[in-house]
Amino acid sequence: MMSDKQKLVVIGNGMAGARTVEEILARGGGQQFDITMFGDEPYGNYNRILLSNVLNGTQDPADIFLNPLEWYTENTVTLHAPARVTQIDRARKEICSDDGQVTSYDKLLIATGSRPFVPPMEGLKGPQGEDKHGVFVFRTIDDCHKIAGYANKCRKAAVIGGGLLGLEAARGLLNYGVEVHVIHLAPWLMNNQLDAQGGKILTSIMEKMGVHVHLEKATAAVLGEDSVTGLQFKDGTILDCDMVIISAGITPNNELARDCGLTVERAIVTDNQMRSVDDPDIYVVGECAQHRGRVYGLVAPLWEQGQVLADHITGSNENAAYHGSKIATKLKVMGVELASMGVTEASDDRDEVVIFSEPKRGTYKKLIIRDGILIGAMMLGDLNKVAYLMQAFDRGTPLPEERLSLLFDIGAPSVEATMLEMPDTAQICNCNGVSKGQIRKCVEGGKRSLKMVMEATRAGMGCGSCKKLVSEVVEWAAEGQIEEDPSIHFYVPGVALVKSELVEVIMARGLKSVSSVFDTLAHGVEDAGSKMGLASLLKSLWGAEYEDERDARYINDRVHANIQKDKTFSVIPRIFGGVTTADELIKIGQVAKKYNVPMVKFTGGQRIDLLGITKENLPKVWKDLGMPSGHGYAKSFRTCKTCVGTDFCRYGVGDSTGLGIKIEKRFQGIESPGKLKLATAGCPRNCSEAMVKDLGAVAVEGGNWEIYVGGAAGAHIRKGDILCIVDSHEAVLQIMGRFMQYYIETAKYLERTSSFVERIGMDKIRAVVVEDSEGIAARLDAAIQASVDAYVDPWLEADTPATANQFVSTLPVMQA
Amino acid sequence: MISEKTKYALGSVTQIPLGEGRNFRIGDTEIAIFHTRQGIYATQAECPHRRGPLADGLVGGTQVTCPFHAWKFDLKTGEPQMGSCALQTYPVHLTESGDIELTFLGEAARFAS
Ligand code: SRM
Ligand SMILES: Cc1cc2nc3c(=O)[nH]c(=O)nc-3n(C[C@H](O)[C@H](O)[C@H](O)COP(=O)(O)OP(=O)(O)OC[C@H]3O[C@@H](n4cnc5c(N)ncnc54)[C@H](O)[C@@H]3O)c2cc1C
Ligand code: SF4
Ligand code: FES
């Protein structure tokens, strides 16, 4: 059946093309047009801006997609990708693409963007005319992967071009452990956005970061036979390097338009409706469009262009017109705060320049004001006032007389005043294109916390640089009625009680299962995020009487192994105190061979990890090993690392190995609010890092042991505090057990000992655990003893699965 | 062409512990079936984010949390709690004898319909 819709064909599936199609759909364009898109990258549309984060390792490529392939299906947009359009035939209203198709259109949208500009230089190609190994540009996801792959093998990299992109690339390369050199033609970095003084400060910041900067250098040739060995400059000097990224500007992709006779100057010339000036059926948007003599290389203008275009093409506002954009830039280099807008120098007698400069601290602020209106600004080192200045610049609102407050936060203009002046259409989040109005509506719709607004609008969830501004808008829109999420005080978010109240009710009502807690205390509303915390608490309260419901456990605790990114699991058998035997190692080796274990690794916890075991094989592997679980997955006692101590070490003053083995045998697998990692050291040289463990025992001269608690050396680092000094292994075991029980009873779910100790205070802990100030020491000792006695190795479930199909990932279908 | 709706008998619901999910393979397609306290639900097996095994997730009410990075989806509709990628869901119910019956149109039909 022929459709009576018009055919809209879009060339280019990048940020402008896809965004414009979204705008068209949002105006009901799906009813008017059959939309077909061509993109020569083999993906849906992704956020090109975030490639800098992909390169510097802070973001995963999978996370930067704006329109994944499903989006096209869901919106009945036909996407041809990878497919490159090779010709536009305006007479027949058809386009040809390199997959051999001819597609006819009623309306055409050109959104081909631009490509990196490669300045002429010798030696870009290898002997056979192929691209020389080690020469890259930085524009696409594929470029990113290629750069990362090559950089891993490189020693020294050069980036040609010290503009926004070049510096972001240079910073990214540092992460690959290469020495990075930036080659820049102009006398200072980012010369389009900064003046000489600002450029100089930026150079010193980049150099402190480890990037070598070479100014006023023109590259004459890339050296090396078939791969890069260096660069030669026009002044005759040479820089050795084994890779080069060329980031010297962009060239709009104009060829298609030029070949079919459209007016092309620097880019394709458009009118105020974003149509080619020659053909009312051809629209142009993005970096390939030239409007009133200007070509933009940033995303904010193309959002505005897309809106006008969509208004016009769908007829939802025939009078929509684009009048050009004022642009502001921010550098996305970790550790550098830099924003710039408008002109960089005064050019008229009327111009007033306000400058603050503190080069040693890397701070530089400059404003250029004409007749009371901001026409240019640069801010380096401190972006506090940028949000306000950007608004004032964009709208041309008169600045307050008092200039000092424009540079620093000393009172006016208040956030309140700024917010009132800011129009609803002002874009707050440039990555996801969220306006002040959208945020305001979201808040008015009842979402009164930053987190809720971010989740609902996606504002602030791209590069993150606008988060502060988003929170200001939220606060302003909520008129101070910001909701603090009360659940942060609850033991688990789904049951509105703090831990002590919860324990009281659970005991009073005899609630022994997670589902009974939901039924009784949460109106029957089951909350996934609360299940594990409740299970942990109930088990510590009821011991053997606890009614275990397996669905309350995280997958790791259902199958007693840690899940991996490919859905396999890791198996870490227990090796008490890190001491093993030849037979045990042979056994582990045999098992690894039998099951083709992809990786056998010594862990940081002094034992061996078999990684990559399928769920089905877990019970078999455990049985073949014949060793107990090392609990490398649970919120429980993990390991006790030891050092060689008095047995072998010439400094050892206490038997740390023997003590560590005793500790691990006693407390293995005891469940707790957070992981418990222990260590014993034979002397204060502390080779087993006992001072930064949840619990550590360090032997000191005179046959004594110092007991440390609350140490941490993971995401957060903290030296443990001395709890007490005791004189025997037995005393260490007793104090450690008592501390653990007190922690189990008092800590919040997932609160590691390092936070726990700080919250409760060492004086209080010492009083309870060592001096028995509350008279509960005997009860704590008995409780931990009961847990030790009740301990059963979970790997015994290999023989007696606890639930149906516990170790099955896919069940057969009986009949079809 | 749209293939006919096909019903599959997946066997007794007791194969799936209460509150958990398990995968079933039909042809080339893996489908996660969840046996919750609210009822029985069927969705695609892999999380649209980075292919996390949804059947291994934690279920709360009619919501599943992916075990990999905690994305949440409604089991009844497939709607994501955040973001734009919904799960494919499939009609499924329990027979009087407690057997799981799934209606599955085949992968091709999913796009054709
Ligand atoms: C295997 C191991 C790395 C290794 O190859 O050496 C490891 C691997 C993981 N660690 Fe670790 N950690 C390992 C020793 C450590 C250590 C050092 C130690 O135990 O002596 C630390 C710092 C000590 C500490 O915890 O304070 C450590 C601090 C962490 C943290 C940060 C915890 C914190 O609160 O600061 C996490 C994340 C978490 O728990 O949420 C983590 C989480 C993880 C997870 C479980 C991530 C996950 O959820 O998948 C990794 C599991 C990989 C797997 O499937 O096997 N791992 N991890 C080490 C296992 C030790 C063992 O034998 O049990
Ligand atoms: C690493 C990096 C960081 C950046 N950071 C920022 C930033 O912080 N802030 C900012 O505002 N901007 C930034 N930019 C610039 C921003 O990404 C661009 O302005 C924006 O992507 C332009 O959108 P576009 O749609 O015009 O072009 P593109 O996004 O390049 O899309 C054009 C698409 O068309 C395809 N195409 C071209 N010709 C054809 C053809 N004949 N047939 C089929 N398909 C074709 C191309 O392959 C491409 O996929 C950055 C750019 C890069 C590379
Ligand atoms: S540090 Fe620990 S959590 Fe991080 S990747 Fe290594 S093993 Fe995994
Ligand atoms: S794979 Fe499911 S949340 Fe990441």
mmCIF file of N, CA, C and O in Angstrom, chain A residues 438-453 456 474 477-478 481-483:
data_model
loop_
_atom_site.group_PDB
_atom_site.id
_atom_site.type_symbol
_atom_site.label_atom_id
_atom_site.label_comp_id
_atom_site.label_asym_id
_atom_site.label_seq_id
_atom_site.Cartn_x
_atom_site.Cartn_y
_atom_site.Cartn_z
ATOM 1 N N GLN A 438 12.077 23.233 31.163
ATOM 2 C CA GLN A 438 11.797 21.814 31.394
ATOM 3 C C GLN A 438 12.078 21.427 32.847
ATOM 4 O O GLN A 438 11.333 20.669 33.461
ATOM 5 N N ILE A 439 13.171 21.970 33.377
ATOM 6 C CA ILE A 439 13.512 21.655 34.765
ATOM 7 C C ILE A 439 12.462 22.244 35.706
ATOM 8 O O ILE A 439 11.988 21.584 36.637
ATOM 9 N N ARG A 440 12.063 23.498 35.404
ATOM 10 C CA ARG A 440 11.073 24.135 36.261
ATOM 11 C C ARG A 440 9.771 23.317 36.277
ATOM 12 O O ARG A 440 9.209 23.025 37.325
ATOM 13 N N LYS A 441 9.344 22.891 35.071
ATOM 14 C CA LYS A 441 8.100 22.115 34.998
ATOM 15 C C LYS A 441 8.221 20.807 35.771
ATOM 16 O O LYS A 441 7.294 20.362 36.435
ATOM 17 N N CYS A 442 9.383 20.205 35.652
ATOM 18 C CA CYS A 442 9.608 18.934 36.340
ATOM 19 C C CYS A 442 9.494 19.122 37.852
ATOM 20 O O CYS A 442 8.869 18.326 38.547
ATOM 21 N N VAL A 443 10.085 20.209 38.355
ATOM 22 C CA VAL A 443 10.004 20.491 39.794
ATOM 23 C C VAL A 443 8.553 20.773 40.179
ATOM 24 O O VAL A 443 8.037 20.251 41.159
ATOM 25 N N GLU A 444 7.892 21.597 39.356
ATOM 26 C CA GLU A 444 6.498 21.918 39.661
ATOM 27 C C GLU A 444 5.620 20.670 39.604
ATOM 28 O O GLU A 444 4.600 20.582 40.268
ATOM 29 N N GLY A 445 6.044 19.715 38.798
ATOM 30 C CA GLY A 445 5.304 18.456 38.711
ATOM 31 C C GLY A 445 5.546 17.546 39.904
ATOM 32 O O GLY A 445 5.111 16.395 39.900
ATOM 33 N N GLY A 446 6.310 18.027 40.889
ATOM 34 C CA GLY A 446 6.420 17.261 42.122
ATOM 35 C C GLY A 446 7.800 16.663 42.397
ATOM 36 O O GLY A 446 8.036 16.114 43.460
ATOM 37 N N LYS A 447 8.706 16.769 41.428
ATOM 38 C CA LYS A 447 10.030 16.191 41.675
ATOM 39 C C LYS A 447 10.894 17.249 42.347
ATOM 40 O O LYS A 447 11.413 18.142 41.700
ATOM 41 N N ARG A 448 11.009 17.159 43.636
ATOM 42 C CA ARG A 448 11.644 18.232 44.379
ATOM 43 C C ARG A 448 13.019 17.896 44.936
ATOM 44 O O ARG A 448 13.422 18.396 45.966
ATOM 45 N N SER A 449 13.754 17.017 44.262
ATOM 46 C CA SER A 449 15.148 16.846 44.654
ATOM 47 C C SER A 449 15.987 16.766 43.389
ATOM 48 O O SER A 449 15.495 16.410 42.324
ATOM 49 N N LEU A 450 17.253 17.135 43.538
ATOM 50 C CA LEU A 450 18.154 17.155 42.383
ATOM 51 C C LEU A 450 18.170 15.799 41.702
ATOM 52 O O LEU A 450 18.088 15.682 40.482
ATOM 53 N N LYS A 451 18.253 14.751 42.525
ATOM 54 C CA LYS A 451 18.371 13.402 41.978
ATOM 55 C C LYS A 451 17.146 13.069 41.128
ATOM 56 O O LYS A 451 17.269 12.563 40.011
ATOM 57 N N MET A 452 15.965 13.381 41.644
ATOM 58 C CA MET A 452 14.746 13.045 40.906
ATOM 59 C C MET A 452 14.688 13.813 39.597
ATOM 60 O O MET A 452 14.320 13.268 38.566
ATOM 61 N N VAL A 453 15.059 15.094 39.653
ATOM 62 C CA VAL A 453 15.004 15.907 38.438
ATOM 63 C C VAL A 453 16.003 15.380 37.413
ATOM 64 O O VAL A 453 15.706 15.268 36.222
ATOM 65 N N ALA A 456 14.638 12.284 35.827
ATOM 66 C CA ALA A 456 13.477 12.481 34.973
ATOM 67 C C ALA A 456 13.803 13.222 33.685
ATOM 68 O O ALA A 456 13.239 12.933 32.639
ATOM 69 N N VAL A 474 16.913 23.883 40.218
ATOM 70 C CA VAL A 474 15.987 23.073 41.015
ATOM 71 C C VAL A 474 15.656 23.785 42.321
ATOM 72 O O VAL A 474 14.485 23.923 42.689
ATOM 73 N N ALA A 477 13.429 26.758 41.589
ATOM 74 C CA ALA A 477 12.081 26.392 41.179
ATOM 75 C C ALA A 477 11.291 25.806 42.345
ATOM 76 O O ALA A 477 10.083 25.945 42.434
ATOM 77 N N ALA A 478 11.995 25.150 43.259
ATOM 78 C CA ALA A 478 11.303 24.537 44.396
ATOM 79 C C ALA A 478 11.061 25.567 45.494
ATOM 80 O O ALA A 478 10.508 25.240 46.547
ATOM 81 N N GLN A 481 11.738 24.683 48.854
ATOM 82 C CA GLN A 481 11.041 23.493 49.369
ATOM 83 C C GLN A 481 11.718 22.207 48.871
ATOM 84 O O GLN A 481 11.041 21.284 48.451
ATOM 85 N N ILE A 482 13.045 22.198 48.907
ATOM 86 C CA ILE A 482 13.763 21.005 48.462
ATOM 87 C C ILE A 482 13.457 19.867 49.425
ATOM 88 O O ILE A 482 13.473 20.043 50.643
ATOM 89 N N GLU A 483 13.151 18.743 48.853
ATOM 90 C CA GLU A 483 12.851 17.615 49.727
ATOM 91 C C GLU A 483 14.130 16.864 50.023
ATOM 92 O O GLU A 483 14.834 16.451 49.119
#
